[in-house]
Short mmCIF file of C-alpha atoms and ligand atoms in Angstrom, two decimals:
data_model
loop_
_atom_site.label_atom_id
_atom_site.label_comp_id
_atom_site.label_asym_id
_atom_site.label_seq_id
_atom_site.Cartn_x
_atom_site.Cartn_y
_atom_site.Cartn_z
CA MET A 1 -177.43 -3.11 65.79
CA LEU A 2 -176.44 -1.24 68.90
CA LEU A 3 -174.55 -4.28 70.05
CA ARG A 4 -172.72 -4.49 66.77
CA PHE A 5 -171.89 -0.85 66.88
CA ASN A 6 -170.55 -1.28 70.40
CA PHE A 7 -168.52 -4.23 69.29
CA TYR A 8 -166.96 -2.28 66.42
CA SER A 9 -166.34 0.82 68.46
CA THR A 10 -164.72 -1.24 71.23
CA PHE A 11 -162.62 -3.03 68.65
CA PHE A 12 -161.71 0.28 67.10
CA THR A 13 -160.77 1.78 70.49
CA ILE A 14 -158.56 -1.20 71.29
CA CYS A 15 -156.79 -0.89 67.96
CA ILE A 16 -156.13 2.81 68.48
CA SER A 17 -154.84 2.15 72.00
CA VAL A 18 -152.46 -0.52 70.79
CA LEU A 19 -151.19 1.79 68.07
CA LEU A 20 -150.73 4.60 70.57
CA ILE A 21 -148.82 2.38 72.95
CA LEU A 22 -146.59 1.23 70.12
CA ALA A 23 -145.99 4.78 68.98
CA VAL A 24 -145.14 5.99 72.50
CA THR A 25 -142.78 3.07 73.06
CA ARG A 26 -141.00 3.78 69.81
CA TYR A 27 -140.77 7.45 70.63
CA LYS A 28 -139.30 6.63 74.04
CA ASP A 29 -136.77 4.32 72.43
CA ASN A 30 -135.76 7.02 70.03
CA THR A 31 -135.35 9.70 72.66
CA LYS A 32 -133.39 7.24 74.77
CA HIS A 33 -130.94 6.73 71.93
CA ARG A 34 -130.71 10.40 71.24
CA SER A 35 -130.17 11.51 74.81
CA CYS A 36 -127.31 9.13 75.55
CA PRO A 37 -125.54 8.38 72.29
CA GLU A 38 -122.17 7.88 73.97
CA ARG A 39 -123.11 5.39 76.65
CA PRO A 40 -122.09 2.07 75.17
CA ARG A 41 -118.34 1.66 75.44
CA ASN A 42 -118.15 -1.52 73.49
CA SER A 43 -117.76 -0.62 69.85
CA ASN A 44 -119.81 -3.62 68.80
CA ASN A 45 -122.77 -2.30 70.75
CA PHE A 46 -122.24 1.02 69.15
CA LEU A 47 -122.31 -0.23 65.61
CA THR A 48 -125.99 0.30 65.14
CA VAL A 49 -127.33 -1.01 61.87
CA GLY A 50 -128.69 2.45 61.06
CA ASP A 51 -125.28 4.12 60.83
CA GLU A 52 -123.82 1.51 58.56
CA GLU A 53 -126.81 1.59 56.25
CA GLN A 54 -126.75 5.36 56.09
CA TRP A 55 -123.14 5.40 54.99
CA ASN A 56 -123.80 2.90 52.25
CA ASN A 57 -127.05 4.38 51.04
CA PRO A 58 -126.55 5.45 47.40
CA HIS A 59 -129.85 7.36 47.35
CA VAL A 60 -128.81 10.20 49.62
CA ALA A 61 -127.97 13.18 47.44
CA SER A 62 -124.47 14.62 47.66
CA PRO A 63 -124.33 17.82 49.68
CA ASN A 64 -122.82 21.03 48.40
CA ILE A 65 -119.42 21.42 50.02
CA ASP A 66 -119.32 25.20 49.67
CA ASP A 67 -122.68 25.46 51.39
CA ILE A 68 -121.47 23.37 54.32
CA LEU A 69 -118.35 25.46 54.71
CA GLN A 70 -120.22 28.75 54.53
CA GLU A 71 -122.90 27.59 56.92
CA THR A 72 -120.23 26.49 59.41
CA ARG A 73 -118.26 29.73 59.03
CA VAL A 74 -121.34 31.78 59.81
CA LYS A 75 -122.38 29.54 62.70
CA ILE A 76 -118.98 29.79 64.41
CA ALA A 77 -118.86 33.58 64.03
CA LEU A 78 -122.33 33.84 65.48
CA GLU A 79 -121.63 31.53 68.40
CA LEU A 80 -118.50 33.48 69.29
CA SER A 81 -119.92 36.95 68.68
CA ASN A 82 -119.78 37.70 72.42
CA TYR A 83 -116.63 35.72 73.12
CA ASN A 84 -113.95 37.30 75.30
CA PHE A 85 -110.60 36.84 73.54
CA THR A 86 -108.53 38.38 76.37
CA ASN A 87 -107.21 35.01 77.63
CA SER A 88 -105.81 34.20 74.21
CA ALA A 89 -103.17 36.31 72.52
CA ALA A 90 -105.59 36.96 69.68
CA LYS A 91 -107.52 40.17 69.24
CA ASN A 92 -110.33 38.65 67.24
CA LEU A 93 -111.68 35.46 65.68
CA GLN A 94 -109.81 35.87 62.38
CA GLU A 95 -106.46 35.62 64.15
CA LEU A 96 -107.41 32.14 65.32
CA LEU A 97 -108.50 30.78 61.95
CA LEU A 98 -106.15 28.82 59.70
CA GLU A 99 -108.24 29.78 56.70
CA SER A 100 -107.49 33.46 57.40
CA GLY A 101 -103.78 32.81 57.97
CA GLY A 102 -104.13 32.72 61.77
CA GLN A 103 -103.32 30.00 64.27
CA PRO A 104 -105.98 28.23 66.35
CA LEU A 105 -105.59 27.43 70.04
CA ARG A 106 -104.64 23.76 70.25
CA SER A 107 -105.09 21.57 73.33
CA LEU A 108 -103.76 18.04 73.67
CA VAL A 109 -104.99 15.75 76.46
CA ILE A 110 -102.66 12.85 77.28
CA SER A 111 -104.09 10.11 79.47
CA THR A 112 -104.72 6.38 79.56
CA TRP A 113 -107.78 4.14 79.43
CA ARG A 114 -110.40 4.76 82.14
CA SER A 115 -108.84 7.85 83.61
CA GLY A 116 -111.61 10.36 82.95
CA SER A 117 -110.31 11.62 79.61
CA THR A 118 -113.68 11.25 77.89
CA PHE A 119 -115.19 13.60 80.46
CA LEU A 120 -112.37 16.12 80.11
CA GLY A 121 -112.51 15.80 76.32
CA ASP A 122 -116.22 16.54 76.41
CA ILE A 123 -115.66 19.63 78.57
CA LEU A 124 -113.21 20.99 75.99
CA ASN A 125 -115.52 20.07 73.14
CA ALA A 126 -118.38 21.95 74.79
CA MET A 127 -116.57 25.10 73.63
CA PRO A 128 -118.31 26.53 70.60
CA GLY A 129 -115.92 26.60 67.64
CA ASN A 130 -113.98 23.53 68.75
CA PHE A 131 -112.78 20.85 66.34
CA TYR A 132 -112.27 17.57 68.22
CA HIS A 133 -109.63 15.06 67.11
CA PHE A 134 -110.90 12.06 69.05
CA GLU A 135 -108.39 9.22 69.59
CA PRO A 136 -106.72 9.13 66.17
CA PHE A 137 -104.84 5.98 67.25
CA MET A 138 -107.88 3.89 67.98
CA ASN A 139 -106.78 1.49 65.23
CA VAL A 140 -103.79 0.37 67.31
CA LYS A 141 -106.33 -1.20 69.67
CA VAL A 142 -105.40 -1.62 73.31
CA TYR A 143 -101.73 -0.87 73.10
CA GLN A 144 -99.41 1.91 74.32
CA ILE A 145 -97.17 3.81 71.93
CA ARG A 146 -93.98 4.47 73.91
CA GLY A 147 -91.23 4.70 71.32
CA PRO A 148 -90.03 3.20 68.04
CA PRO A 149 -91.20 1.83 65.72
CA GLU A 150 -94.71 3.31 66.03
CA ALA A 151 -93.78 6.62 67.65
CA GLU A 152 -92.44 8.39 64.61
CA LYS A 153 -95.56 7.85 62.54
CA ALA A 154 -97.77 8.72 65.51
CA ILE A 155 -95.97 12.02 66.12
CA ILE A 156 -96.36 12.95 62.45
CA THR A 157 -100.06 12.13 62.65
CA VAL A 158 -100.56 14.37 65.71
CA LYS A 159 -98.74 17.25 64.06
CA THR A 160 -100.43 16.98 60.67
CA LEU A 161 -103.91 16.65 62.17
CA PHE A 162 -103.34 19.78 64.25
CA LYS A 163 -102.45 21.50 60.96
CA CYS A 164 -105.73 20.28 59.46
CA ASP A 165 -103.80 18.11 57.03
CA PHE A 166 -105.74 14.86 56.71
CA ASP A 167 -103.96 13.26 53.74
CA ILE A 168 -101.79 10.74 55.59
CA PHE A 169 -104.31 10.04 58.30
CA LEU A 170 -107.23 9.36 55.96
CA HIS A 171 -105.11 7.25 53.66
CA GLY A 172 -104.25 4.88 56.51
CA TYR A 173 -107.73 5.14 57.93
CA LEU A 174 -109.36 4.07 54.68
CA GLU A 175 -107.21 0.94 54.60
CA ASP A 176 -108.11 0.13 58.19
CA TYR A 177 -111.77 0.78 57.46
CA LEU A 178 -111.78 -1.54 54.45
CA ARG A 179 -110.10 -4.21 56.58
CA ASN A 180 -112.74 -3.70 59.29
CA LYS A 181 -110.14 -2.56 61.76
CA VAL A 182 -111.88 0.69 62.67
CA VAL A 183 -115.45 1.76 63.37
CA PRO A 184 -115.63 5.35 62.15
CA TRP A 185 -119.10 6.09 63.52
CA TYR A 186 -117.91 5.19 66.98
CA GLN A 187 -114.79 7.29 66.81
CA PHE A 188 -115.91 10.31 64.81
CA ARG A 189 -119.27 10.77 66.41
CA HIS A 190 -117.37 12.57 69.19
CA ASN A 191 -116.50 15.24 66.65
CA ASP A 192 -120.18 16.06 66.33
CA ARG A 193 -119.61 19.25 64.36
CA LEU A 194 -117.97 17.25 61.57
CA TRP A 195 -119.85 14.01 61.93
CA LYS A 196 -123.27 15.51 61.26
CA HIS A 197 -122.09 16.39 57.74
CA VAL A 198 -120.35 13.12 56.89
CA LYS A 199 -122.51 10.55 58.62
CA TYR A 200 -124.55 9.98 55.47
CA HIS A 201 -121.66 10.51 53.06
CA ARG A 202 -118.74 8.12 53.06
CA ASP A 203 -117.13 9.90 50.11
CA LEU A 204 -117.19 13.19 51.95
CA PHE A 205 -115.66 11.57 55.01
CA PHE A 206 -112.76 10.19 52.97
CA ASP A 207 -112.22 13.49 51.16
CA PRO A 208 -109.11 14.98 52.83
CA MET A 209 -109.65 18.28 51.01
CA PHE A 210 -113.13 18.74 52.46
CA ILE A 211 -112.15 17.79 56.00
CA SER A 212 -109.09 20.00 55.82
CA ASN A 213 -111.07 23.05 54.67
CA PHE A 214 -113.71 22.32 57.28
CA CYS A 215 -111.12 21.99 60.06
CA LYS A 216 -109.53 25.31 59.09
CA LEU A 217 -112.74 27.15 60.00
CA PHE A 218 -112.33 26.38 63.70
CA PRO A 219 -110.57 28.70 66.17
CA PHE A 220 -110.07 25.91 68.74
CA GLN A 221 -108.79 22.38 68.30
CA SER A 222 -108.63 19.65 70.91
CA MET A 223 -107.19 16.16 70.77
CA LYS A 224 -107.24 13.38 73.30
CA LEU A 225 -104.88 10.42 73.29
CA VAL A 226 -104.87 7.44 75.66
CA ARG A 227 -102.27 5.42 73.74
CA PHE A 228 -99.41 7.91 73.48
CA ARG A 229 -96.99 8.48 76.36
CA LEU A 230 -96.02 11.96 77.43
CA ARG A 231 -92.34 11.88 76.52
CA LEU A 232 -93.32 11.61 72.84
CA VAL A 233 -95.04 14.98 73.14
CA GLN A 234 -91.61 16.61 73.12
CA GLU A 235 -91.53 16.69 69.32
CA VAL A 236 -95.02 18.11 69.16
CA LEU A 237 -93.98 20.90 71.54
CA ASP A 238 -90.84 21.47 69.46
CA ASP A 239 -93.09 22.48 66.58
CA HIS A 240 -93.44 26.13 67.50
CA ASP A 241 -96.00 26.92 64.80
CA LEU A 242 -98.45 24.64 66.54
CA ASN A 243 -97.99 26.20 69.97
CA VAL A 244 -99.85 23.24 71.48
CA LYS A 245 -100.81 23.28 75.15
CA VAL A 246 -100.69 19.88 76.79
CA VAL A 247 -102.77 18.49 79.66
CA LEU A 248 -101.58 15.30 81.34
CA LEU A 249 -104.52 13.70 83.11
CA VAL A 250 -103.65 11.10 85.77
CA ARG A 251 -105.75 8.97 88.06
CA ASP A 252 -105.24 6.71 91.08
CA PRO A 253 -104.06 3.36 89.64
CA ARG A 254 -106.39 1.47 91.98
CA ALA A 255 -109.37 3.36 90.53
CA VAL A 256 -108.09 2.84 87.00
CA MET A 257 -107.67 -0.90 87.46
CA GLN A 258 -111.09 -1.20 89.08
CA SER A 259 -112.69 0.68 86.23
CA ARG A 260 -110.89 -1.39 83.60
CA GLN A 261 -112.34 -4.52 85.14
CA GLY A 262 -115.87 -3.21 85.16
CA LYS A 263 -118.66 -5.10 83.52
CA GLY A 264 -118.95 -4.35 79.82
CA VAL A 265 -115.38 -3.12 79.42
CA GLU A 266 -114.58 -5.84 76.95
CA PHE A 267 -111.70 -3.96 75.37
CA CYS A 268 -109.43 -4.51 78.37
CA LYS A 269 -108.66 -8.18 77.95
CA LYS A 270 -105.93 -10.22 79.55
CA THR A 271 -104.40 -10.37 76.09
CA SER A 272 -103.70 -6.62 76.35
CA PRO A 273 -101.03 -6.38 79.04
CA ASP A 274 -100.88 -2.59 78.68
CA CYS A 275 -104.42 -2.49 79.94
CA SER A 276 -104.61 -5.42 82.35
CA ARG A 277 -101.27 -5.23 84.17
CA PRO A 278 -100.91 -2.61 86.93
CA GLU A 279 -97.11 -2.66 86.74
CA LEU A 280 -97.24 -1.42 83.14
CA LEU A 281 -99.77 1.29 84.01
CA CYS A 282 -97.57 2.47 86.85
CA ALA A 283 -94.33 2.33 84.88
CA ASP A 284 -96.07 4.71 82.47
CA MET A 285 -97.14 6.93 85.38
CA ILE A 286 -93.50 7.20 86.48
CA SER A 287 -92.25 7.85 82.97
CA ASP A 288 -94.98 10.47 82.48
CA TYR A 289 -93.94 12.14 85.74
CA ILE A 290 -90.32 12.35 84.66
CA ALA A 291 -91.33 13.62 81.21
CA ALA A 292 -93.67 16.20 82.78
CA LYS A 293 -90.88 17.59 84.92
CA LYS A 294 -88.51 17.79 81.99
CA LEU A 295 -90.99 19.30 79.55
CA GLN A 296 -92.21 21.80 82.06
CA HIS A 297 -88.68 22.98 82.61
CA GLN A 298 -88.09 23.20 78.89
CA TYR A 299 -91.46 24.71 77.98
CA PRO A 300 -92.85 26.62 80.93
CA ASN A 301 -96.55 27.36 80.43
CA ARG A 302 -97.08 24.70 77.78
CA LEU A 303 -97.82 21.70 80.00
CA VAL A 304 -100.15 21.24 82.93
CA VAL A 305 -101.02 18.15 84.92
CA LEU A 306 -104.34 17.39 86.44
CA ARG A 307 -105.36 14.58 88.74
CA MET A 308 -108.72 13.24 87.77
CA GLU A 309 -109.74 13.20 91.46
CA ASP A 310 -109.12 16.94 91.77
CA LEU A 311 -111.17 17.55 88.64
CA SER A 312 -114.11 15.47 89.82
CA LEU A 313 -114.13 16.90 93.35
CA ASP A 314 -114.27 20.46 92.05
CA PRO A 315 -115.04 20.42 88.32
CA LYS A 316 -116.00 24.05 88.01
CA SER A 317 -112.99 25.64 89.59
CA MET A 318 -110.55 23.17 88.03
CA THR A 319 -112.06 23.78 84.60
CA LEU A 320 -111.77 27.51 85.08
CA GLN A 321 -108.07 27.21 85.95
CA LEU A 322 -107.48 24.83 83.10
CA PHE A 323 -109.19 27.11 80.60
CA LYS A 324 -107.07 30.02 81.70
CA PHE A 325 -103.96 27.94 81.13
CA LEU A 326 -105.21 26.88 77.69
CA GLY A 327 -105.94 30.47 76.72
CA LEU A 328 -109.67 29.84 76.65
CA SER A 329 -112.47 31.84 78.23
CA MET A 330 -115.45 30.31 79.94
CA THR A 331 -118.59 30.31 77.81
CA PRO A 332 -122.25 29.74 78.70
CA GLU A 333 -122.08 26.46 76.73
CA VAL A 334 -119.27 25.09 78.90
CA GLU A 335 -120.96 26.29 82.08
CA GLN A 336 -124.12 24.56 80.97
CA PHE A 337 -122.22 21.37 80.19
CA LEU A 338 -120.69 21.34 83.65
CA ALA A 339 -124.02 22.05 85.30
CA SER A 340 -125.83 19.32 83.40
CA HIS A 341 -123.05 16.80 83.94
CA THR A 342 -123.18 16.61 87.67
CA THR A 343 -122.87 12.93 86.95
CA LEU A 344 -119.51 11.79 85.79
CA GLN A 345 -118.90 8.68 83.78
CA VAL A 346 -115.94 7.14 85.47
CA GLY A 347 -117.11 3.77 86.69
CA GLY A 348 -118.27 0.69 84.88
CA ALA A 349 -119.29 0.75 81.28
CA TYR A 350 -122.75 2.19 81.78
CA ALA A 351 -122.50 3.58 85.27
CA THR A 352 -122.63 7.23 86.12
CA PHE A 353 -121.91 8.60 89.52
CA ARG A 354 -122.66 11.81 91.20
CA VAL A 355 -119.74 14.09 91.58
CA SER A 356 -119.09 14.15 95.28
CA ARG A 357 -116.24 13.48 97.65
CA ASP A 358 -116.85 9.73 97.35
CA VAL A 359 -116.96 9.43 93.59
CA PRO A 360 -113.28 9.01 92.84
CA PHE A 361 -112.95 6.54 95.68
CA LYS A 362 -115.58 4.04 94.67
CA TRP A 363 -112.88 1.39 94.15
CA LYS A 364 -112.50 1.17 97.96
CA ASN A 365 -115.88 -0.54 98.21
CA ILE A 366 -115.43 -2.81 95.23
CA LEU A 367 -111.87 -4.12 95.09
CA HIS A 368 -110.72 -6.94 97.30
CA TYR A 369 -107.83 -5.89 99.52
CA ASP A 370 -105.61 -8.65 98.12
CA TYR A 371 -105.85 -7.07 94.69
CA VAL A 372 -105.35 -3.57 96.08
CA GLU A 373 -102.20 -4.81 97.80
CA GLU A 374 -100.99 -6.28 94.52
CA ILE A 375 -101.55 -2.95 92.75
CA GLN A 376 -99.92 -1.00 95.58
CA THR A 377 -96.86 -3.25 95.50
CA ALA A 378 -96.48 -2.66 91.77
CA CYS A 379 -97.32 1.03 92.03
CA LYS A 380 -95.68 2.22 95.24
CA GLN A 381 -93.36 4.68 93.56
CA ALA A 382 -95.91 5.98 91.08
CA MET A 383 -98.43 6.53 93.87
CA GLU A 384 -95.91 8.40 95.97
CA LEU A 385 -95.01 10.68 93.07
CA TRP A 386 -98.60 11.51 92.23
CA GLY A 387 -99.82 11.83 95.82
CA TYR A 388 -101.92 8.72 96.38
CA ARG A 389 -101.90 7.18 99.87
CA LEU A 390 -101.52 3.48 100.58
CA ALA A 391 -104.19 1.43 102.33
CA HIS A 392 -102.41 -0.59 105.01
CA ASN A 393 -104.84 -3.46 105.36
CA ALA A 394 -108.45 -4.41 104.62
CA THR A 395 -109.77 -2.76 107.80
CA HIS A 396 -107.83 0.39 107.16
CA MET A 397 -109.04 0.50 103.53
CA ALA A 398 -112.68 0.24 104.58
CA SER A 399 -112.39 2.74 107.41
CA LYS A 400 -113.46 6.39 107.27
CA GLU A 401 -109.99 7.44 108.39
CA PHE A 402 -108.50 6.34 105.10
CA TYR A 403 -108.55 9.14 102.53
CA PRO A 404 -106.66 8.00 99.43
CA LEU A 405 -105.67 11.45 98.26
CA ASP A 406 -102.60 13.27 99.51
CA THR A 407 -102.36 16.97 98.89
CA PHE A 408 -100.53 17.33 95.67
CA ASN A 409 -98.30 20.33 95.33
CA TYR A 410 -98.92 21.32 91.75
CA SER A 411 -96.44 24.14 92.01
CA THR A 412 -93.40 22.00 92.87
CA VAL A 413 -93.45 19.86 89.77
CA LEU A 414 -96.07 21.39 87.65
CA ARG A 415 -97.25 24.82 87.24
CA SER A 416 -100.94 25.34 86.86
CA LYS A 417 -100.25 28.65 85.18
C1 NAG B 501 -112.45 39.46 79.46
O1 NAG B 501 -111.64 38.61 80.25
C2 NAG B 501 -110.66 39.30 81.02
C3 NAG B 501 -109.78 38.27 81.69
O2 NAG B 501 -110.52 37.26 82.27
C4 NAG B 501 -111.34 40.22 82.00
O3 NAG B 501 -110.39 40.94 82.76
C5 NAG B 501 -112.21 41.22 81.22
O4 NAG B 501 -112.94 42.02 82.11
C6 NAG B 501 -113.17 40.46 80.31
N1 NAG B 501 -113.86 41.42 79.47
C7 NAG B 501 -115.18 41.44 79.32
C8 NAG B 501 -115.73 42.46 78.39
O5 NAG B 501 -115.91 40.65 79.91
C1 NAG B 502 -104.34 -1.94 109.88
O1 NAG B 502 -103.69 -0.71 109.65
C2 NAG B 502 -103.90 0.26 110.63
C3 NAG B 502 -103.31 1.59 110.16
O2 NAG B 502 -101.98 1.44 109.78
C4 NAG B 502 -103.29 -0.22 111.94
O3 NAG B 502 -103.50 0.73 112.97
C5 NAG B 502 -103.93 -1.55 112.32
O4 NAG B 502 -103.30 -2.09 113.47
C6 NAG B 502 -103.83 -2.56 111.16
N1 NAG B 502 -104.63 -3.73 111.48
C7 NAG B 502 -104.18 -4.95 111.30
C8 NAG B 502 -105.15 -6.04 111.61
O5 NAG B 502 -103.06 -5.19 110.90
C1 NAG B 503 -95.33 23.84 97.09
O1 NAG B 503 -94.08 24.03 96.49
C2 NAG B 503 -93.62 25.39 96.47
C3 NAG B 503 -92.33 25.44 95.66
O2 NAG B 503 -91.40 24.49 96.08
C4 NAG B 503 -93.45 25.87 97.90
O3 NAG B 503 -93.03 27.22 97.90
C5 NAG B 503 -94.79 25.75 98.62
O4 NAG B 503 -94.65 26.11 99.97
C6 NAG B 503 -95.33 24.33 98.52
N1 NAG B 503 -96.69 24.28 99.05
C7 NAG B 503 -97.10 23.32 99.88
C8 NAG B 503 -98.54 23.42 100.30
O5 NAG B 503 -96.39 22.40 100.25
#
């Protein structure tokens, strides 16, 4: 009897232990997914079965739109109750809300693939009350919009989105979605303040009226584009109602090319010359430089340039300067974001690196000198313009004496204020 009892109790204990281990493992898996939802760069990885099922689940009750809008309105007012509006021209929150007849502060980040724009975009989106237009041209795949025929439509999209008008955009987006050309949960998850309301409701997502009214509640709007060259921004700046402030983010072409070749960066295939060929990257860097000079002359105080290396070497002070330029004030949320992101995702697909003097220069230890020479030959002029030094040979590249960054006189070409 005792033996039997022992047998059962042992059996019972083993069962409980197994269950516990299973539960803990599952919990760990869940927290892992929650804590780093943005890690996978490959959209296929990102398309978790859960998201797709949720969107197609007919059993989830429709939410009340008015409730969502009111809840968001109250939340934004609360989050900004101690906000210092001095840096903006506005006296109070109402003056920055489209729904109250005001104009929000709009920031546009222009960059290219693997240049740190996700990090900068996340800094801006750490602002409470920010509505994030994340890569509206993701459907054009790995391709640069430089002029006709795509430019005209793209410019209209940028302008209408900044006005919270989603009609045209969503119309095209729905077609692309039905043709499996876009993965909304990958793209829109970055706009977390919107996504949490639409992630279970496809109809709500494709309701331009809802998204428009939702967007109009936000005092700040940010957009980031990696497929849209700077000279096209002219027409966006010409729209004085929008009063957009533009940030051009550039990065050492050697670091960009190294990062684009990283493991897991499947999007940058040989079939996408805009992504795989350094001479195209650097032609864009030159054209962006010329456009920056011109636009800055035409619209002083509307355009700023930032080298990704300068941002990663001193994120706090650069962010502070940038915010001042954008008319934004530092908030505890942004400070917390910067403090908790002492790692910066600039390397391979899943790699994070500590922000330190060596971070932006990781390419030195990875790229073969032959390839560096090839990039430098194609990029000599672009590198000179943006203040990147040449490595003379393999020994020189590996040596401590070689520091890739030249001082860059922001004030000659580009005003930081
Ligand atoms: C608000 O910001 C301005 C400019 O940065 C500063 O001079 C002022 O002291 C701030 N006001 C408060 C109440 O913190
Ligand atoms: C490499 O470049 C450095 C710096 O320009 C130079 O001093 C050195 O002689 C070069 N070495 C070779 C092997 O060419
Ligand atoms: C940067 O350019 C400005 C304007 O041309 C000039 O006054 C200043 O001395 C330059 N600074 C440096 C460090 O070269």
